[in-house]
XYZ file of C-alpha atoms in Angstrom:
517
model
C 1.715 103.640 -89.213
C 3.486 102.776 -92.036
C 5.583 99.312 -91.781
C 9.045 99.827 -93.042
C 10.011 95.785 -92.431
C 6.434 94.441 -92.072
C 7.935 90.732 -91.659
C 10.220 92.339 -89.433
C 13.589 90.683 -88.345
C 12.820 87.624 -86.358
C 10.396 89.088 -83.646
C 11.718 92.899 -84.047
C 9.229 95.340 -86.008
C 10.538 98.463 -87.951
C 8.013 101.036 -88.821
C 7.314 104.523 -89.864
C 4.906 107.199 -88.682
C 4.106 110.534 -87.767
C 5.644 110.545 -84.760
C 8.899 108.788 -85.701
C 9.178 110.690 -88.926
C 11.041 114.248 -87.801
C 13.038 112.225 -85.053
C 14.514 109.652 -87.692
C 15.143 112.685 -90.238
C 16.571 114.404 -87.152
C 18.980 111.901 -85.992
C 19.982 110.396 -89.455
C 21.529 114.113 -90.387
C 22.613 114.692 -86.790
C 24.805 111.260 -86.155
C 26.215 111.637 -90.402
C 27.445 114.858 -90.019
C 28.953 114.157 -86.870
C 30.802 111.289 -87.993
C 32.260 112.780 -91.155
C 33.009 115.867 -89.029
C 34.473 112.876 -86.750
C 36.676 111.516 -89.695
C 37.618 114.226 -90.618
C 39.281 115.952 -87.240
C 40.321 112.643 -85.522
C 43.443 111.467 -86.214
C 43.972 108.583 -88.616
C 45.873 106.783 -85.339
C 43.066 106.712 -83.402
C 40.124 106.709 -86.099
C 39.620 102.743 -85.307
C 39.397 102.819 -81.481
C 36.379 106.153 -81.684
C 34.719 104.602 -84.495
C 33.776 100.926 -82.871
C 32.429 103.007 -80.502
C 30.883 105.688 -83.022
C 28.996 103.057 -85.108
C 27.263 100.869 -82.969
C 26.035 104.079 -81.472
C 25.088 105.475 -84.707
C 22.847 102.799 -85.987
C 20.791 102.292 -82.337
C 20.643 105.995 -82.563
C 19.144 105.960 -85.946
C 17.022 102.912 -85.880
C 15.420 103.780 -82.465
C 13.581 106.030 -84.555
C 12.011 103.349 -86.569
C 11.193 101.074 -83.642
C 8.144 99.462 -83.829
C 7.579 97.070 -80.947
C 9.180 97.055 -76.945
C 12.141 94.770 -78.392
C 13.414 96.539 -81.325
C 12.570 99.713 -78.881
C 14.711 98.838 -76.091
C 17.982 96.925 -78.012
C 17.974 100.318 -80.452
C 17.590 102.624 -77.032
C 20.978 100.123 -75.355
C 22.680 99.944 -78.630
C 22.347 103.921 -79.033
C 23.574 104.373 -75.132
C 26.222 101.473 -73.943
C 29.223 102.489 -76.675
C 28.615 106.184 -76.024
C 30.676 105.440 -72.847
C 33.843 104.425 -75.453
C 33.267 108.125 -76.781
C 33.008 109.869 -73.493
C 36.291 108.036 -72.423
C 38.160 108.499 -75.978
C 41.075 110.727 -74.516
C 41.835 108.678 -72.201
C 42.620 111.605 -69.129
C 41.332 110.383 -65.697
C 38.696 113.052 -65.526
C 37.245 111.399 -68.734
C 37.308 108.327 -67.724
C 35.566 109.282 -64.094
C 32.836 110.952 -66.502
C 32.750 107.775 -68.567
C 31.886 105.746 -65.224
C 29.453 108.133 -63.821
C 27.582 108.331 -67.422
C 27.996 104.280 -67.531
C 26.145 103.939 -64.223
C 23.459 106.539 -64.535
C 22.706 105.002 -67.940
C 22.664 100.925 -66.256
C 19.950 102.232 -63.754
C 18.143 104.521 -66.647
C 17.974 101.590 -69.114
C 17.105 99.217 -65.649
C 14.113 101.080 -65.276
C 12.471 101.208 -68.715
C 12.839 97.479 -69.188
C 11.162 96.924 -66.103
C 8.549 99.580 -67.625
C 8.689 97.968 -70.593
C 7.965 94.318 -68.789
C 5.284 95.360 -67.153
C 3.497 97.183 -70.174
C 3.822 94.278 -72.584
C 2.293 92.289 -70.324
C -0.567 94.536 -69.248
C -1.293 95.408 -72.555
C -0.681 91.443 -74.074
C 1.311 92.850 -76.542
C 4.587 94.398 -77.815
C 3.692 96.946 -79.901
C 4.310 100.552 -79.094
C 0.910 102.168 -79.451
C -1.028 99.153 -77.734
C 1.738 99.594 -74.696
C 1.035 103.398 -74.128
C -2.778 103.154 -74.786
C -2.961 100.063 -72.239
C -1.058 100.852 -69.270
C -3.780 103.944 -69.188
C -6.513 101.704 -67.703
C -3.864 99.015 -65.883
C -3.746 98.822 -62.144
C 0.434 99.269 -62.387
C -0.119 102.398 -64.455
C 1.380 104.879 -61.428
C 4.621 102.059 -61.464
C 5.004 101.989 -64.995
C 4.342 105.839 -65.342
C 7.156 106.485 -62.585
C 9.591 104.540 -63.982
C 8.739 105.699 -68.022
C 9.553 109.066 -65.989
C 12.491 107.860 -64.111
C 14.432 106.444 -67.332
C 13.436 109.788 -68.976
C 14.807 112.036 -66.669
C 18.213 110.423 -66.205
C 18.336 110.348 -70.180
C 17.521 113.940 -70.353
C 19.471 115.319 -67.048
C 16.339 115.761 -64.924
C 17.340 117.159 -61.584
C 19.232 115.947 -59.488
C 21.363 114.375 -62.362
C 21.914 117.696 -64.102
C 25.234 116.871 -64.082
C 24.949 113.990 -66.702
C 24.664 115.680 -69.836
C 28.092 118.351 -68.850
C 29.856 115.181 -68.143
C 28.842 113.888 -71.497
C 30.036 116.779 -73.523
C 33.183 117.907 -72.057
C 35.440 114.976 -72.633
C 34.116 114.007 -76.138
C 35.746 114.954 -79.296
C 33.560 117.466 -80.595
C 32.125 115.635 -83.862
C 30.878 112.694 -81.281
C 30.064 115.505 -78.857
C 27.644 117.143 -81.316
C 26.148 113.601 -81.741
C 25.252 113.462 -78.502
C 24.711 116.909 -77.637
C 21.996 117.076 -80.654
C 20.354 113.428 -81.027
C 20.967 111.275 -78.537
C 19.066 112.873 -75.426
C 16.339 113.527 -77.812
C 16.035 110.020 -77.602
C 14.436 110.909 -74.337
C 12.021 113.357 -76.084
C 10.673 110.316 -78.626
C 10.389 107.929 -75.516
C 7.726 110.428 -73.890
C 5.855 110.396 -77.242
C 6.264 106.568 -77.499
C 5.107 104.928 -74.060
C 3.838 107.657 -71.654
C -0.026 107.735 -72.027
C -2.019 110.364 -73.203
C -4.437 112.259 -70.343
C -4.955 109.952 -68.021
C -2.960 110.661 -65.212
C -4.368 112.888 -61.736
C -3.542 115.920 -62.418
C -1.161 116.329 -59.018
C 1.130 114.074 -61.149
C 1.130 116.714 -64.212
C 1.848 118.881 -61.680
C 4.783 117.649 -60.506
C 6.106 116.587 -63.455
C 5.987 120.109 -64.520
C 7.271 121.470 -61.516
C 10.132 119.058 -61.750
C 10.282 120.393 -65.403
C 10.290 124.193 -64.551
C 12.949 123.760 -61.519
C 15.210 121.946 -64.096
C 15.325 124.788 -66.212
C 16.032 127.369 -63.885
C 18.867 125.954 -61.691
C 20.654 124.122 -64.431
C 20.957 127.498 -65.987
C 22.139 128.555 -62.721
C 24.817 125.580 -62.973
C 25.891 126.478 -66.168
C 26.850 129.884 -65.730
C 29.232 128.810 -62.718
C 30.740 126.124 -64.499
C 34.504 125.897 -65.970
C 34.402 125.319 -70.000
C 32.032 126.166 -73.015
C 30.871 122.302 -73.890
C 30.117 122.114 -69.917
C 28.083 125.011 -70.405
C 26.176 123.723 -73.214
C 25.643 120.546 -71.154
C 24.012 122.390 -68.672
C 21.917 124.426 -71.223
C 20.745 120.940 -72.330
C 19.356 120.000 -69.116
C 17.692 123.417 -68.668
C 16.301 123.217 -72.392
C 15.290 119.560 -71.989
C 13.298 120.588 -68.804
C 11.329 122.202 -70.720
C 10.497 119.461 -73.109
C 9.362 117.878 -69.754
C 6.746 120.882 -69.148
C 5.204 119.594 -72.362
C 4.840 115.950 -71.326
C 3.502 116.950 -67.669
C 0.774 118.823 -69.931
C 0.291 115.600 -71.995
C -0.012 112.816 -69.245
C -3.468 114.438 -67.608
C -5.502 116.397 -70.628
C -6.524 114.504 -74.024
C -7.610 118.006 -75.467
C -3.932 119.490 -74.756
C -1.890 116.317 -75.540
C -1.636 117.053 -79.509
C -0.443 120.408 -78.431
C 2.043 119.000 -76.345
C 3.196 116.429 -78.717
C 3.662 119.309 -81.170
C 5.903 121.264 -78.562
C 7.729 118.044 -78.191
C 8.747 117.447 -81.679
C 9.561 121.679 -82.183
C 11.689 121.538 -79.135
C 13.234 118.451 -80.787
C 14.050 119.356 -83.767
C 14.982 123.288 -82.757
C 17.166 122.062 -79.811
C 19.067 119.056 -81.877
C 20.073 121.286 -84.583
C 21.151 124.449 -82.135
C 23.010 122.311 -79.827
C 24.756 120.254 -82.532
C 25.876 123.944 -84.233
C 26.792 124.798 -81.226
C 29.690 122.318 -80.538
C 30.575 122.331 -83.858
C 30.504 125.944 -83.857
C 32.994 125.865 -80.839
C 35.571 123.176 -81.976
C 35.763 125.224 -85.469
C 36.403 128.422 -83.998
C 39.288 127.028 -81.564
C 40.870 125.997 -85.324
C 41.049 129.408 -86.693
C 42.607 132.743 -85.974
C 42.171 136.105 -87.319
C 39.161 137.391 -89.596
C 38.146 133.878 -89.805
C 37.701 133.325 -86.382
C 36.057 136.343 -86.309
C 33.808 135.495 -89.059
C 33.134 131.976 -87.415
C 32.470 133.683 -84.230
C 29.666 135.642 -85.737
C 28.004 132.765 -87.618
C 28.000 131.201 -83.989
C 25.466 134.135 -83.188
C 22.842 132.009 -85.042
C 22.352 129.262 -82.796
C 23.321 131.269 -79.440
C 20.470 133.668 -80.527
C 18.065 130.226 -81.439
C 18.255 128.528 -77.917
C 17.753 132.161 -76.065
C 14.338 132.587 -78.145
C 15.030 135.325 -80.261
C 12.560 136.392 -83.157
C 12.832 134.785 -86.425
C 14.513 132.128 -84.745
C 13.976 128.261 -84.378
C 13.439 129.172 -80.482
C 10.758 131.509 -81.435
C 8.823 128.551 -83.011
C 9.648 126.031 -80.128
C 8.790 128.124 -77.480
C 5.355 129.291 -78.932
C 4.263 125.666 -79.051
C 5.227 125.203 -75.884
C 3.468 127.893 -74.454
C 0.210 126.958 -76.744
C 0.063 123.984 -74.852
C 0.769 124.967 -71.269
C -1.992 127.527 -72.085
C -4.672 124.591 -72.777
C -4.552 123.743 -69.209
C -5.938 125.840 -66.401
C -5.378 125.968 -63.111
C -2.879 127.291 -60.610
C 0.088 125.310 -61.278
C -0.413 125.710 -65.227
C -1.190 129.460 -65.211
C 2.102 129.665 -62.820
C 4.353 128.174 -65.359
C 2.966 129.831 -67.950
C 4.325 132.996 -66.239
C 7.237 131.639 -65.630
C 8.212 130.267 -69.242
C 9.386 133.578 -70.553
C 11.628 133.983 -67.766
C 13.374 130.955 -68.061
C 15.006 132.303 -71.214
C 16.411 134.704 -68.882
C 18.539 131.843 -67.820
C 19.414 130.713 -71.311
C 20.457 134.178 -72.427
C 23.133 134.153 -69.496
C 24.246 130.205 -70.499
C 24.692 132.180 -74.117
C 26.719 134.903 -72.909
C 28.668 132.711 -70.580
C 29.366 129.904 -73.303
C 30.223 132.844 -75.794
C 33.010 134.988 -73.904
C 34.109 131.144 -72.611
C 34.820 129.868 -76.866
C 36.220 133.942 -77.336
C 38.786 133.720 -74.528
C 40.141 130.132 -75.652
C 43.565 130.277 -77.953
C 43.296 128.574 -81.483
C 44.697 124.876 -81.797
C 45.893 123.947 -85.318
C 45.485 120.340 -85.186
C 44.114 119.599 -88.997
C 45.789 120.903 -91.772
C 42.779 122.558 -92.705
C 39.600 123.217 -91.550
C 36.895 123.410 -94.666
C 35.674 120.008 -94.616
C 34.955 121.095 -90.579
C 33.184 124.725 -91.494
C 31.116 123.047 -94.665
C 29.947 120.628 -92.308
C 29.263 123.470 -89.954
C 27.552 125.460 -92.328
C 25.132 122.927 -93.141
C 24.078 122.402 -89.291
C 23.866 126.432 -89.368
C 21.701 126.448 -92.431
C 19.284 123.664 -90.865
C 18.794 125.652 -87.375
C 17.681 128.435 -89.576
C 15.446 126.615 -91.930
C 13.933 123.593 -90.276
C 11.342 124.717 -88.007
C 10.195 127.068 -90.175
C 9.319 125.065 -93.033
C 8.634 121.960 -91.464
C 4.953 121.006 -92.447
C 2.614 120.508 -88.632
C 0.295 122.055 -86.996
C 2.754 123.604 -84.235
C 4.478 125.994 -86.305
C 1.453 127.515 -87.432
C 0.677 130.105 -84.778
C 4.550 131.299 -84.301
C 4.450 132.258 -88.289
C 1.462 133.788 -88.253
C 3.065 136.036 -84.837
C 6.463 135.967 -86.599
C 6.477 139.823 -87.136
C 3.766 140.825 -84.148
C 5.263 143.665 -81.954
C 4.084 142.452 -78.949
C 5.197 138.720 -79.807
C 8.748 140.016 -80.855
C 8.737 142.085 -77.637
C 8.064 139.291 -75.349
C 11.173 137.472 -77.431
C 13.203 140.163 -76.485
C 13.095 141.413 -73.007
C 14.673 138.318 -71.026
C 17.986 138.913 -73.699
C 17.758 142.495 -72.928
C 17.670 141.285 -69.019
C 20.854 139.184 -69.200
C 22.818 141.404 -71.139
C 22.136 143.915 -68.703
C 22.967 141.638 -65.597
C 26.511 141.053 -67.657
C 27.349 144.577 -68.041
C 26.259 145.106 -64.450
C 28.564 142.433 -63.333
C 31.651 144.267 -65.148
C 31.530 146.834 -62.703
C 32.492 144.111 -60.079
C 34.908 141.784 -61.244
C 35.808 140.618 -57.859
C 32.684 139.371 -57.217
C 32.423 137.723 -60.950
C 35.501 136.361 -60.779
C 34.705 134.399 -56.901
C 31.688 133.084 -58.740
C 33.617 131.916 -61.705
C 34.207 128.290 -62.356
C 33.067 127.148 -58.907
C 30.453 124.452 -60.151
C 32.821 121.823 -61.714
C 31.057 119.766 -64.315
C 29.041 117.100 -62.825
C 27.998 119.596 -60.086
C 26.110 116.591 -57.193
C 27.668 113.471 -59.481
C 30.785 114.344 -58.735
C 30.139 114.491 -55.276
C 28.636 111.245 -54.868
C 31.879 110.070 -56.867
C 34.338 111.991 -54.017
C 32.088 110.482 -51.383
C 32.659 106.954 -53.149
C 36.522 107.876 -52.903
C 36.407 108.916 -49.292
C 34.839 105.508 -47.996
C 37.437 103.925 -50.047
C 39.961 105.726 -47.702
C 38.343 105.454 -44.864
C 38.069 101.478 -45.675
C 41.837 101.344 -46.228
C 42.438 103.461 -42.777
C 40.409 101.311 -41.092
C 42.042 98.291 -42.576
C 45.742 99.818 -41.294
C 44.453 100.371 -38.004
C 43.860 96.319 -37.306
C 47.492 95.811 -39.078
C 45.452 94.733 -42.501
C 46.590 96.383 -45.807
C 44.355 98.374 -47.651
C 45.070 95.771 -50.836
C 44.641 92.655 -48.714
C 40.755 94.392 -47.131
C 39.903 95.080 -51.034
C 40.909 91.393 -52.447
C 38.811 89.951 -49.251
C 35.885 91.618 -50.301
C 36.531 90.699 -54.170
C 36.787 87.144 -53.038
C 33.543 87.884 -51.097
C 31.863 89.453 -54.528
C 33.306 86.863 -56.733
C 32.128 84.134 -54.303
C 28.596 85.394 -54.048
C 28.711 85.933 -58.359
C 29.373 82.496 -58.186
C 26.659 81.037 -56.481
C 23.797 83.757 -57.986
C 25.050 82.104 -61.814
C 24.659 78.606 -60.544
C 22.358 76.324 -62.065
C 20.417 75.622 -59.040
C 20.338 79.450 -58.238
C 19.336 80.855 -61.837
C 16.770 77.872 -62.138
C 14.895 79.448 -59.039
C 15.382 83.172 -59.841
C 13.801 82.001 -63.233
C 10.960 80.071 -61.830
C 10.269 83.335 -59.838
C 10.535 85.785 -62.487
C 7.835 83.624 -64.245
C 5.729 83.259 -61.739
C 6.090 87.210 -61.049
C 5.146 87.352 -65.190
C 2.058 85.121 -64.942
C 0.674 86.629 -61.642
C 0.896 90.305 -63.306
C -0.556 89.114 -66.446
C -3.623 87.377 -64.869
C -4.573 90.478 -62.488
C-alpha cells in the first residue's frame, strides 16, 4: 500500500493500492464528467442550490477511494451518501421528494449498520486500519455479526432484494449529469466496500451460499421489475440492481474459498469498472438524445447501441470481459449451489437483454426537449464516456481480463455471448403479435416497486390515525401535535446530561467488554 498522506490529517489516513487504484480512477472521471455535464445543462438559476449538494458528494465519492483507515472510510462513505438526497430532491415535484425520503432512510439504516460493523472490527482487530479490520474479524468470535451487517450495509447500497427499488428511485428524479454520477460511481461504492472489510475465505460455506443465492435472485427479478416499470432512467435503475447482484455472486465466492477469492476480487473490479462506465453512458446517452431531433437523434440513438450492447454481454464488449471473470470465479468453487449458478449466469443476461430493449424503445418513443441552446458540450462529454466503455476493460492491465482476450474471437465463446440477445429479441417480436397483453403489462411496477408500498402503508396509518382521532371529537392536527409534544418531550430527556452521561458510560462499558473477550 502506498501512503498518499502518510501523516495523514489528524487521525484520518489516505492511501493508495491495488485495490483502490481502478475505483479512484473510476470515480474521479465518473463524478468530473458528470458535473461539467451538470454545469453545463442546469440552469444558471439553479446551478447554486444542485451544486452544494453536487460537491460535498463529489469529494466523499472520490476520496472514499483513497481511504485508508475505518474513520476516513466511513466520513468519505457519509459525505459521498447524505447530500445525494439534495440531488434526488433537486426538482422539487412531490414524487421526488417522496424518493428523496425513502433514499434518505434506507441510506440512515445502511450507514447505521456499517458503523456498528465498523465498531466492532476496530475493536476486534485493535486497530483502524482497513486491511488489519478485514483480516481480523476472520478469527473474532463476532465475525457472523460483523459479516451480516458488512452484508446488510452492502446490499441496501447496491439495491439487494427486497430494496430493489432504491437505485430506480435514485435515478428517476435526478438531473441526468448527477444521475450518471450516481448511476455509474456511487453504488460502486458498495463494490469497493466488499473488497475493503469482508474477509477473505473464511466463512461456512452455507453463508456463500446464500449470499449467492441472494445474489442470483437479485438479478433475475429486478430484471423482471425493470421491464414493467414506467420510464427509461427507472429502467436503468432496475438494471443496476440486477447487474449489481451479480457483483454479489462474486463476493459470496470470496467470503468461503482463499484459492477463488483473487478471482473474485478480479470479477469485482471488471464488473466495476464495465458497469460504471455503461451505466453512466447510458443516462447520458438518454438525456442527449431527448435534446436532439432528426439525423442527430438518430445518430445519437445508434451510438447508444454501445453501452446497451455492453451491459447485455455482447462480444467485443466490456460485458464480455466482466462476465468471463465472473464466471472464472464461480467456476473455482464446486459444489451444488456453485455449479447451479454457474448455469444460471448466462441466462441472467436474458434478463438484461429485455431491460435493453425495454429502456431503448422507452428513450425512442420520448419527444425531444430543447432546453440548452446547444448540445455539444453534452455529446463531447458523451462521447468520452462512450469511448471509455469501449476501451477500458480491454486495456486495463490485471489478471482478469486475460482469459476473455484470449476467447475474444472463440466461436463457441462468442456463441454463448449471443444466444440470451437472440432469446429476448425473440420474446419482443413475439410479444408484438399481442399488444393487448403487452400493453396490460406495461408500466404496472411504478418505480420503487415494495418501497413505495411501505411508503402508502406509512400514509394509510396516518389516515387511519386522523379517523380515529375524529371519531373521539379530536382533530387529526391536534392527535399529531400530541404526539410531537410526546417525541419532543422524550428528545428532551434522551439529550440530557444525566441521560447522555449514562448512555455513554454504557457504550463504554459495551466497548471495553468486546475488546477484552
Amino acid at each position: 500500500m502506498t501512503p498518499v498522506l502518510p501523516a495523514g490529517i489528524g487521525s484520518l489516513t489516505f492511501s493508495l493500492d491495488e485495490t483502490g487504484t481502478p475505483f479512484l480512477i473510476l470515480f474521479a472521471f465518473l463524478w468530473t464528467i458528470s458535473g461539467l455535464y451538470a454545469f453545463a445543462t442546469t440552469p444558471a438559476g439553479e446551478r447554486a442550490r444542485l451544486f452544494a449538494y453536487f460537491v460535498p458528494s463529489a469529494l466523499g465519492g472520490v476520496t472514499v477511494a483513497l481511504a485508508g483507515d475505518a474513520i476516513s472510510f466511513y466520513l468519505c462513505f457519509a459525505l459521498m451518501a447524505i447530500p445525494a438526497w439534495g440531488l434526488i430532491t433537486h426538482v422539487g415535484t412531490p414524487e421526488a421528494r417522496r424518493a428523496g425520503a425513502i433514499y434518505l432512510t434506507l441510506t440512515a439504516i445502511g450507514e447505521a449498520a456499517l458503523l456498528a460493523a465498523l465498531v466492532i472490527m476496530a475493536v476486534e482487530a485493535d486497530s483502524l486500519a482497513l486491511p488489519v479490520l478485514a483480516e481480523a474479524i476472520g478469527t473474532s468470535p463476532l465475525r457472523d455479526i460483523a459479516v451480516a451487517l458488512l452484508l446488510a450495509s452492502i446490499g441496501l447500497k447496491i439495491g439487494t432484494l427486497p430494496a430493489s427499488g432504491f437505485l430506480p428511485l435514485s435515478y428517476t428524479y435526478t438531473p441526468a449529469g448527477a444521475a450518471s454520477a450516481l448511476a455509474g460511481a456511487s453504488a460502486k461504492v458498495g463494490a469497493l466496500a466488499m473488497l475493503r472489510l469482508l474477509p477473505a475465505g473464511v466463512m461456512p460455506e452455507e453463508w456463500a451460499y446464500v449470499v449467492m443465492a441472494l445474489g442470483m435472485a437479485t438479478a433475475f427479478l429486478a430484471a423482471i421489475l425493470g421491464t414493467l416499470t414506467t420510464t427509461p432512467r427507472a429502467v436503468l435503475g432496475y438494471s443496476s440492481a440486477s447487474q449489481m447482484g451479480l457483483i454479489l455472486v462474486a463476493a459470496g465466492v470470496s467470503l468461503t474459498s482463499v484459492e477463488a477469492a483473487p478471482l473474485a476480487y478480479g470479477a469485482i473490479v471488471a464488473f466495476s469498472l464495465h458497469h460504471g462506465l455503461a451505466k453512466s453512458a447510458l443516462v447520458l446517452g438518454d438525456d442527449v438524445v431527448s435534446r436532439l431531433t432528426g439525423s442527430a437523434r438518430t445518430a445519437a440513438l445508434a451510438a447508444l447501441a454501445l453501452p446497451v450492447l455492453a451491459l447485455v454481454g455482447a462480444p467485443l464488449t466490456s460485458g464480455f470481459v466482466a462476465k468471463y471473470a465472473l464466471k472464472d470465479a464461480v467456476h473455482a468453487l464446486h459444489g451444488t449451489v456453485p455449479e447451479a449458478v454457474y448455469a444460471l449466469l448466462p441466462w441472467t443476461a436474458i434478463g438484461t437483454a429485455a431491460l435493453m430493449l425495454r429502456f431503448f424503445a422507452l428513450t425512442r418513443e420520448r419527444t425531444a426537449e430543447t432546453r440548452v441552446s446547444s448540445p455539444r458540450i453534452p455529446i463531447a462529454l458523451w462521447s468520452l464516456v462512450l469511448a471509455a466503455v469501449a476501451l477500458v476493460v480491454w486495456i486495463w492491465p490485471a489478471q482478469w481480463n486475460v482469459h476473455a482476450i484470449e476467447s475474444a474471437l472463440s466461436p463457441s465463446s462468442m456463441w454463448t455471448a449471443l444466444w440470451p440477445g437472440l432469446i429476448a429479441i425473440a420474446g419482443w417480436m413475439a410479444l408484438r403479435y399481442a399488444p393487448r397483453s403487452a400493453q396490460r403489462l406495461t408500466g404496472i411496477v411504478p418505480p420503487g416497486d415494495v418501497l413505495l408500498g411501505l411508503a402508502a402503508a406509512v400514509t394509510a396509518a396516518d389516515r387511519w390515525l386522523a379517523g380515529r382521532s375524529r371519531s373521539r371529537g379530536v382533530t387529526a392536527r391536534d392527535e399529531r401535535a400530541d404526539i410531537g409534544h410526546s417525541l419532543r418531550a422524550a428528545e428532551r430527556s434522551a439529550v440530557a446530561w444525566t441521560a447522555a452521561s449514562t448512555l455513554f458510560v454504557l457504550l463504554v462499558l459495551l466497548l471495553v467488554a468486546l475488546g477484552t473477550r
